[in-house]
Coordinates of C-alpha atoms and ligand atoms in Angstrom, one line a residue:
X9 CA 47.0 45.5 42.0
X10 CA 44.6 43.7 39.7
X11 CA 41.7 45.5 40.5
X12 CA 43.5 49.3 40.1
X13 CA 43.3 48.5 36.1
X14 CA 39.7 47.2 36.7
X15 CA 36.8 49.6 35.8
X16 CA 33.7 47.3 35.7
X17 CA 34.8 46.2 39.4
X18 CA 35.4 49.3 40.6
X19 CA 33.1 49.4 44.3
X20 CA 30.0 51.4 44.2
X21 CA 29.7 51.5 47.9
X22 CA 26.2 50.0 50.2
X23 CA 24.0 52.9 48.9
X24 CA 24.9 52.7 45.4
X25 CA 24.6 49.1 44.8
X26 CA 21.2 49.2 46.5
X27 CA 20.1 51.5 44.0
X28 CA 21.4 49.6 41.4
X29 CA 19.5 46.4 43.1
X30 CA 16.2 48.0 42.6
X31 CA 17.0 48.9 39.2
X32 CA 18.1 45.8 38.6
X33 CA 15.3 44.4 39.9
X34 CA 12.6 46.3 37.8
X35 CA 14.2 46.1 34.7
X36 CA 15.1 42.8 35.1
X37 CA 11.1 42.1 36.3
X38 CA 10.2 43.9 33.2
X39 CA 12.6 41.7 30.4
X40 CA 10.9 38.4 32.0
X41 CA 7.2 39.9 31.3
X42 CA 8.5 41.2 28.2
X43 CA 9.1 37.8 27.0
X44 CA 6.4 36.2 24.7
X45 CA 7.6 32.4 24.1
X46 CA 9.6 29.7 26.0
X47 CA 12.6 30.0 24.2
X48 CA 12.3 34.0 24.6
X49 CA 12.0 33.4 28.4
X50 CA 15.3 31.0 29.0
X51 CA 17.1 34.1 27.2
X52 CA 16.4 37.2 29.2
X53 CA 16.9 34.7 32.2
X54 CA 20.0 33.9 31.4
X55 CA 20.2 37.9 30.7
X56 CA 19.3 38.6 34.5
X57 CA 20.1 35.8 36.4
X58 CA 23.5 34.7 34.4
X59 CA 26.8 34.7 34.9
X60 CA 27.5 38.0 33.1
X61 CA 24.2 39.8 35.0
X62 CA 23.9 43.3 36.7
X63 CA 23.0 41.0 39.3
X64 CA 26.3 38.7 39.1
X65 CA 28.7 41.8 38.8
X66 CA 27.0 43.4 42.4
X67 CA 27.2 40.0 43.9
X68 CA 30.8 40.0 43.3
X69 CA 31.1 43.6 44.6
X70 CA 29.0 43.1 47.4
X71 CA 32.6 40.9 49.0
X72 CA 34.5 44.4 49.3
X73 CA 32.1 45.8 51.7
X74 CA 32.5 46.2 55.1
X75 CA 30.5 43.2 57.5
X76 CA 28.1 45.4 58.6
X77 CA 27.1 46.8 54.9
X78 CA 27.8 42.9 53.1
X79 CA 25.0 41.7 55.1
X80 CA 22.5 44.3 54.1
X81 CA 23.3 44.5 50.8
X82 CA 23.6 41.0 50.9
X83 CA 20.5 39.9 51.7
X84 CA 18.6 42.3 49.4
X85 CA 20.7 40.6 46.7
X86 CA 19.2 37.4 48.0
X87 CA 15.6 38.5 47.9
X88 CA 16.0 39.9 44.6
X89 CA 17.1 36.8 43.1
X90 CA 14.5 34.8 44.5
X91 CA 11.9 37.5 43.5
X92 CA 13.2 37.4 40.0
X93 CA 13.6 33.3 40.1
X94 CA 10.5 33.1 41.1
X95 CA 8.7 35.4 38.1
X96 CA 10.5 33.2 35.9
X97 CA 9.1 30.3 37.4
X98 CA 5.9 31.3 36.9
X99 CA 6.4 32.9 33.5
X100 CA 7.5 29.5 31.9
X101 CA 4.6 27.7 33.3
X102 CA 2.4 30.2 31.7
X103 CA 3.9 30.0 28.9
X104 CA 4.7 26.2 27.9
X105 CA 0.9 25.5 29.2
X106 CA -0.2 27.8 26.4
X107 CA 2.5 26.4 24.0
X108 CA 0.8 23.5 24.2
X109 CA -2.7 24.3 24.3
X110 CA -1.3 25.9 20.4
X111 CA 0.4 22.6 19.2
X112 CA -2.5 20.4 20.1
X113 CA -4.6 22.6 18.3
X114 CA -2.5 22.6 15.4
X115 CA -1.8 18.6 15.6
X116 CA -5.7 18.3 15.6
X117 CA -7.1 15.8 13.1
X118 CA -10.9 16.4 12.0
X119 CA -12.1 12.5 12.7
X120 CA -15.2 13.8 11.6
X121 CA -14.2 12.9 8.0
X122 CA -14.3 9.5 8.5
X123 CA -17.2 7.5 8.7
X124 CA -16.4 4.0 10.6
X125 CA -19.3 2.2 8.7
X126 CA -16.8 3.0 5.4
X127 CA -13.5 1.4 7.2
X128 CA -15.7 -1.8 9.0
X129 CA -14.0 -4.5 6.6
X130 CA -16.1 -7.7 5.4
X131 CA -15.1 -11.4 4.5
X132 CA -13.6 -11.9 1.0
X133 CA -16.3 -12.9 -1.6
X134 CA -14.7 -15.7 -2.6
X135 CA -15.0 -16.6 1.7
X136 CA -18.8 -15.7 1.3
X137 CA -19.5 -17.9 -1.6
X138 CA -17.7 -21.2 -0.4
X139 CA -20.2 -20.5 3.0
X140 CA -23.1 -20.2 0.9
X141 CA -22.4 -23.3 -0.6
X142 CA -22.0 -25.2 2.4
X143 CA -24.9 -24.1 3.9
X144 CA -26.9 -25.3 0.8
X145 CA -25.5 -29.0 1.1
X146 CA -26.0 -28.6 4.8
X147 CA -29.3 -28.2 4.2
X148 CA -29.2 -30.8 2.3
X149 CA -28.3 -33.1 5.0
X150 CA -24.5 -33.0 4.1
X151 CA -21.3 -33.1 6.1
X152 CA -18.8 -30.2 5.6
X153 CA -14.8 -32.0 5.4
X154 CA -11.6 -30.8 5.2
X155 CA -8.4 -32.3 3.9
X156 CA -4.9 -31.0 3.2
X157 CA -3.7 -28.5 0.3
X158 CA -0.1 -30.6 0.2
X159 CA -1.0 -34.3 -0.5
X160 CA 0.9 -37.1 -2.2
X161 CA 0.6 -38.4 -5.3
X162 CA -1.5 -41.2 -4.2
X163 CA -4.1 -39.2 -2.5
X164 CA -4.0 -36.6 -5.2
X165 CA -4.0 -39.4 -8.3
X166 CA -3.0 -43.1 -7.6
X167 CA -6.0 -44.1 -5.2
X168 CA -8.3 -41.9 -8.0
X169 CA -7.4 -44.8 -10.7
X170 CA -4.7 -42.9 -11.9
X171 CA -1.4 -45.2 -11.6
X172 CA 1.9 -43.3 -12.6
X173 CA 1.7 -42.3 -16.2
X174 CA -1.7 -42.2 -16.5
X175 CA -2.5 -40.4 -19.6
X176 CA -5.5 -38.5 -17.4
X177 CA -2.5 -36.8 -14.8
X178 CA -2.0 -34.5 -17.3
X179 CA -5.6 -33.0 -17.1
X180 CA -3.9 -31.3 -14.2
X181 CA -0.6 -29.1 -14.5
X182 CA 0.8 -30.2 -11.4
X183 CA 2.9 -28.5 -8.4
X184 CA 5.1 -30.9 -7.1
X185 CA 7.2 -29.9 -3.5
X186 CA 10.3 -30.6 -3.0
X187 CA 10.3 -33.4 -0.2
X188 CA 10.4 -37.4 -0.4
X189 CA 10.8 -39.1 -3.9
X190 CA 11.0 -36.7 -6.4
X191 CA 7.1 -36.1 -7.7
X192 CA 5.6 -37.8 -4.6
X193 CA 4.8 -34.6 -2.7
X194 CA 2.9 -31.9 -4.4
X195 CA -0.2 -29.2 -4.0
X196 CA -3.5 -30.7 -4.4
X197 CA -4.8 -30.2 -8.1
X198 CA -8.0 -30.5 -7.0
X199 CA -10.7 -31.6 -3.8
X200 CA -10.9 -35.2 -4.9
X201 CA -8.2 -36.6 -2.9
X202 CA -10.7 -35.7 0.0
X203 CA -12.8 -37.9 -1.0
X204 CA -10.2 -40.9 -0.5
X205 CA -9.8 -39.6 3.3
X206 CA -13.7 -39.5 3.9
X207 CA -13.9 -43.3 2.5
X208 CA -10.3 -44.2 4.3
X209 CA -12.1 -43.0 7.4
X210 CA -14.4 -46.0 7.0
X211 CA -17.7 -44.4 8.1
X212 CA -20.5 -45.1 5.6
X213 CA -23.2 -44.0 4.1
X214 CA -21.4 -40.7 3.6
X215 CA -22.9 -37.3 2.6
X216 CA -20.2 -34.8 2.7
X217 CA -18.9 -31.5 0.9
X218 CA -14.9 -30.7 1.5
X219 CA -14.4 -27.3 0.0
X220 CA -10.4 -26.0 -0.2
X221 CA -7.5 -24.3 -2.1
X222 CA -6.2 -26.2 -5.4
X223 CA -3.1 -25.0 -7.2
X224 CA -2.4 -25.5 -10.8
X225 CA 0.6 -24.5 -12.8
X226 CA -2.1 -22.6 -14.8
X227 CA -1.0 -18.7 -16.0
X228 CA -4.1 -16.4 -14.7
X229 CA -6.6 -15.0 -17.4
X230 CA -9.9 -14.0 -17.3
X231 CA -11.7 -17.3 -16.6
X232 CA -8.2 -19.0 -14.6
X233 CA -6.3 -18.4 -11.4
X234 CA -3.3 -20.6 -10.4
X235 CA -4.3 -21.2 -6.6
X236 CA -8.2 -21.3 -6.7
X237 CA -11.5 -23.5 -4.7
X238 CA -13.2 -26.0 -5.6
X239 CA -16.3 -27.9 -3.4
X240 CA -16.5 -31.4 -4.2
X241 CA -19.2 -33.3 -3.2
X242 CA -19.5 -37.4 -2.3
X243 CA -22.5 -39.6 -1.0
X244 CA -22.1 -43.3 -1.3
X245 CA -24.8 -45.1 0.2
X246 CA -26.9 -48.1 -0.9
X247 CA -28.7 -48.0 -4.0
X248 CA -27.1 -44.5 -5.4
X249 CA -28.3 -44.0 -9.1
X250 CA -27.0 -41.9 -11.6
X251 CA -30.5 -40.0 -11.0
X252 CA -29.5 -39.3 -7.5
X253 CA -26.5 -37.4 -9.3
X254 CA -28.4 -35.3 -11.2
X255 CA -31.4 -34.2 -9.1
X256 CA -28.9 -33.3 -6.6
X257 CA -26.8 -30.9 -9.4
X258 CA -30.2 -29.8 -10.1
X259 CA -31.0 -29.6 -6.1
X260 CA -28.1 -27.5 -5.3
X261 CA -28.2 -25.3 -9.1
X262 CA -32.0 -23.3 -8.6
X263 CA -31.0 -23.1 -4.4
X264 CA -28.0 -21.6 -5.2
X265 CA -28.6 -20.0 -8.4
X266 CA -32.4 -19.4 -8.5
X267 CA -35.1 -20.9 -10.0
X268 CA -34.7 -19.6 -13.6
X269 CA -31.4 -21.0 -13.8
X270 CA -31.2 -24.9 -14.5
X271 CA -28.2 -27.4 -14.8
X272 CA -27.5 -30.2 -17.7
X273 CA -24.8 -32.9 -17.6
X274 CA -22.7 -33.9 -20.6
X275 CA -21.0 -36.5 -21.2
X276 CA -17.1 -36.3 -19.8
X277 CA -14.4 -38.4 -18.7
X278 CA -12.5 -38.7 -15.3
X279 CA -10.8 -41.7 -14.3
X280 CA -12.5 -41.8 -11.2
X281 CA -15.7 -41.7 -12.1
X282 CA -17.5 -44.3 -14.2
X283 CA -20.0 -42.6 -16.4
X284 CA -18.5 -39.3 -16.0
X285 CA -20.3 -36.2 -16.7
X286 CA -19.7 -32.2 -17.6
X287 CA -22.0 -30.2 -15.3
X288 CA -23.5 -26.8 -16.9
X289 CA -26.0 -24.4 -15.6
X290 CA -28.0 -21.8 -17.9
X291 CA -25.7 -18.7 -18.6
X292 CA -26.5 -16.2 -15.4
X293 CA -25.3 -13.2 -18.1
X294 CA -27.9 -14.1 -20.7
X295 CA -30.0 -16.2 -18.9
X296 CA -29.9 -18.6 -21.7
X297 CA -30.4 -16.7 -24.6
X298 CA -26.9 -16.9 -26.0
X299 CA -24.3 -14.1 -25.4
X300 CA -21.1 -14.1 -25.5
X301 CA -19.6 -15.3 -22.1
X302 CA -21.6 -18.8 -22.9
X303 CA -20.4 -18.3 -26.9
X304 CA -23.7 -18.3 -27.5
X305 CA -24.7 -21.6 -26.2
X306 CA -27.1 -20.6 -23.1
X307 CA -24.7 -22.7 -20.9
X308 CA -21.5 -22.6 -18.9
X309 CA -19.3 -25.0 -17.2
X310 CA -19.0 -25.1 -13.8
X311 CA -17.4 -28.9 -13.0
X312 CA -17.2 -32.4 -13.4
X313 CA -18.7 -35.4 -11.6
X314 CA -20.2 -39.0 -12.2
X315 CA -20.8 -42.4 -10.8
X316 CA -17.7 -43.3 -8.2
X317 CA -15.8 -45.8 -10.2
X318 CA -15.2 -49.6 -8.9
X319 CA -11.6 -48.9 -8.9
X320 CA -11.8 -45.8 -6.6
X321 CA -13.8 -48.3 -4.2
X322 CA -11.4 -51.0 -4.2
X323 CA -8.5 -48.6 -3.6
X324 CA -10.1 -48.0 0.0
X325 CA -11.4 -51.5 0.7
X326 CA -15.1 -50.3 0.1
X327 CA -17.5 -53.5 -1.6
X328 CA -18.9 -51.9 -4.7
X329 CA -21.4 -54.7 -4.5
X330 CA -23.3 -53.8 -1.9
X331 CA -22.5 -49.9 -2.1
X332 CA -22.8 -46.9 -4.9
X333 CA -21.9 -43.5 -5.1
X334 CA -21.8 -40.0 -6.5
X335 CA -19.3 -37.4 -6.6
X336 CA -18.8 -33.7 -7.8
X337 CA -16.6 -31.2 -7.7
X338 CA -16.2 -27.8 -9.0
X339 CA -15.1 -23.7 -9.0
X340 CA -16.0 -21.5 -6.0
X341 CA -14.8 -18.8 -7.9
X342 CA -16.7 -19.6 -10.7
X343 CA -19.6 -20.1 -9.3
X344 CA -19.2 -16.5 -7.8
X345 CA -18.3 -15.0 -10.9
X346 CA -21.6 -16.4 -12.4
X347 CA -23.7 -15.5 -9.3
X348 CA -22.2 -11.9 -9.7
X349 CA -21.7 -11.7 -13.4
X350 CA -17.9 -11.2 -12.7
X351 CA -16.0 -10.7 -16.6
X352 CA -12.5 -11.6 -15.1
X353 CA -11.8 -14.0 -12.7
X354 CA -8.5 -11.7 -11.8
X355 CA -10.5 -9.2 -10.1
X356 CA -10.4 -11.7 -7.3
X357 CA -7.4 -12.1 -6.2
X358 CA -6.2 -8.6 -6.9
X359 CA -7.4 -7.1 -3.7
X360 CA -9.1 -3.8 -5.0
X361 CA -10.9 -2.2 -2.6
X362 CA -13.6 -0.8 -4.7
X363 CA -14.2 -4.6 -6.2
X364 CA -14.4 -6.3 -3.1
X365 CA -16.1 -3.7 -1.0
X366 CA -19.5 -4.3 -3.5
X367 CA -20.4 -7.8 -1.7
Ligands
LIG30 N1 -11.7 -33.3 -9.7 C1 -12.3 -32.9 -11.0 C2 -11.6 -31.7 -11.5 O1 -10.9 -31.1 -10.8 C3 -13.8 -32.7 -10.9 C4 -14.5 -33.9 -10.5 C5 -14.8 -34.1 -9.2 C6 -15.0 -34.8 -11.4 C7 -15.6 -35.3 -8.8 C8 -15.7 -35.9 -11.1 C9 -16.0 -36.1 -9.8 O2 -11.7 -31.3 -12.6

């Protein structure tokens, strides 16, 4: 008695639900072409092929019919849900493959714009100017050494003639690590303490350059940086002169520099050398003149170095009888900053592209 109240369910007998099939069927064919995107498509399939279809309301009716007339209709129901599966089918793949072809297109990226020559990176000029140093003492007939950036305080001072509370230490604003005694372990204030390995090592005559990182408790202005390279140079042999010293500054000044610019020494101190000398080189800004990088004295700084010191030798069981030597050390930075007439010393370490892409 359920189905006297129902009007939707009422039976339309074999002919009239074929009708309605083909009906179905075309409008049904005509809502999937109809449809213009993906999400358009999944609709008027759920339209037609859902639960609450034309198509599911004659499948239900199609149970009331006799055999004979369930198995007509039956099957024609069949075909025209595969038929109308099958144009959805084909739809969709229409339509995502040209959903797709639009979102690549609009994802594009015009690589055109960028020129790789522009992006190809370079090594750091500070990295370019340590290399063209060594290759100048190379040339030269010099060794290229290494040593540590953390050292002890022996390396760093006591085997350089500096015993604890030397006066001298405090040419150097030291930073000391936290590890052994306290103040026994700290970042090398300068290259010298390389010069103790290469003479520990035992090997003589040497020739040898050991460029590296020093750290100093300085704050950073235009001509300082806290953590900053030095070269330092040492050659002991037999019969090393003072003269030696300085035709080698001189030497290494007009390769590096070029030949209108020319190096003086001055006298210094330094507790491990013995004399001791400032070394200068013509002002690269002025080229001697007098300006105001130089403060008007045609010359700037560029490091210390002198005669090895008898005290140095005897602290690594070298006979400063029978053997001499030299030794130097000084800034890579600033010898780039005078090579490229850098005003602030800052500019390299601050990374800026547009600085660092001109070398
Ligand atoms: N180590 C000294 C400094 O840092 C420079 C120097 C090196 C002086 C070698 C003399 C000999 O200032």
């Amino acid at each position: 008695m359920i189905m006297e109240n129902s009007t939707v369910e009422r039976s339309r007998g074999k002919d009239g639900l074929l009708d309605e099939l083909s009906q179905v069927e075309e409008e049904a064919s005509r809502a999937i072409a109809r449809a213009t995107s993906s999400k358009a498509l999944a609709e008027a399939a759920t339209l037609v092929l859902g639960k609450r279809s034309a198509l599911s309301a004659i499948h239900r009716e199609v149970a009331s019919l006799e055999p004979e007339e369930r198995k007509e209709v039956g099957q024609r129901l069949n075909e025209v849900r595969e038929r109308l599966d099958e144009l959805v089918t084909q739809k969709r793949e229409v339509l995502s493959a040209r959903e797709r072809e639009e979102q690549i297109e609009a994802e594009r990226m015009d690589l055109t714009e960028i020129t790789p020559s522009l992006l190809r990176g370079h090594l750091h000029l500070v990295t370019l100017t340590q290399m063209e140093l060594e290759d100048v003492f190379v040339g030269m007939g010099y060794q290229v050494a290494e040593g540590p950036e953390v050292e002890t305080d022996w390396y760093n001072f006591e085997a350089l003639n500096m015993p604890p509370d030397h006066p001298a230490r405090g040419m150097w604003d030291t930073f000391y690590l936290d590890a052994g005694e306290p103040e026994s372990v700290l970042l090398r204030t300068h290259t010298s303490p390389v010069q103790i390995r290469l003479m520990l090592e035992g090997r003589l005559p040497i020739y040898a350059v050991a460029p590296g990182k020093c750290y100093r408790r300085d704050t950073a202005d235009a001509r300082h940086i806290p953590v900053f390279h030095q070269i330092e140079g040492l050659v002991v042999d037999e019969g090393i002169t003072f003269g030696d010293l300085a035709g080698t500054i001189e030497t290494f000044t007009t390769a590096y520099f070029g030949p209108q610019i020319h190096s003086r020494l001055r006298p210094s101190y330094f507790p491990f050398t013995e004399p001791s000398a400032e070394f200068e080189i013509t002002c690269t800004i002025c080229t001697g003149r007098g300006c105001r990088t130089c403060s008007d004295t045609g010359w700037v700084e560029l490091g210390g170095c002198g005669m090895v010191d008898p005290a140095v030798f005897s602290a690594v069981g070298i006979d400063s009888e029978r053997w001499s030597g030299f030794a130097f050390g000084f800034g890579i930075e600033r010898c780039a900053q005078m090579r490229h007439q850098i005003a602030d010393l800052r500019a390299l370490i601050e990374n800026d592209i547009r600085f660092l892409e001109q070398f």
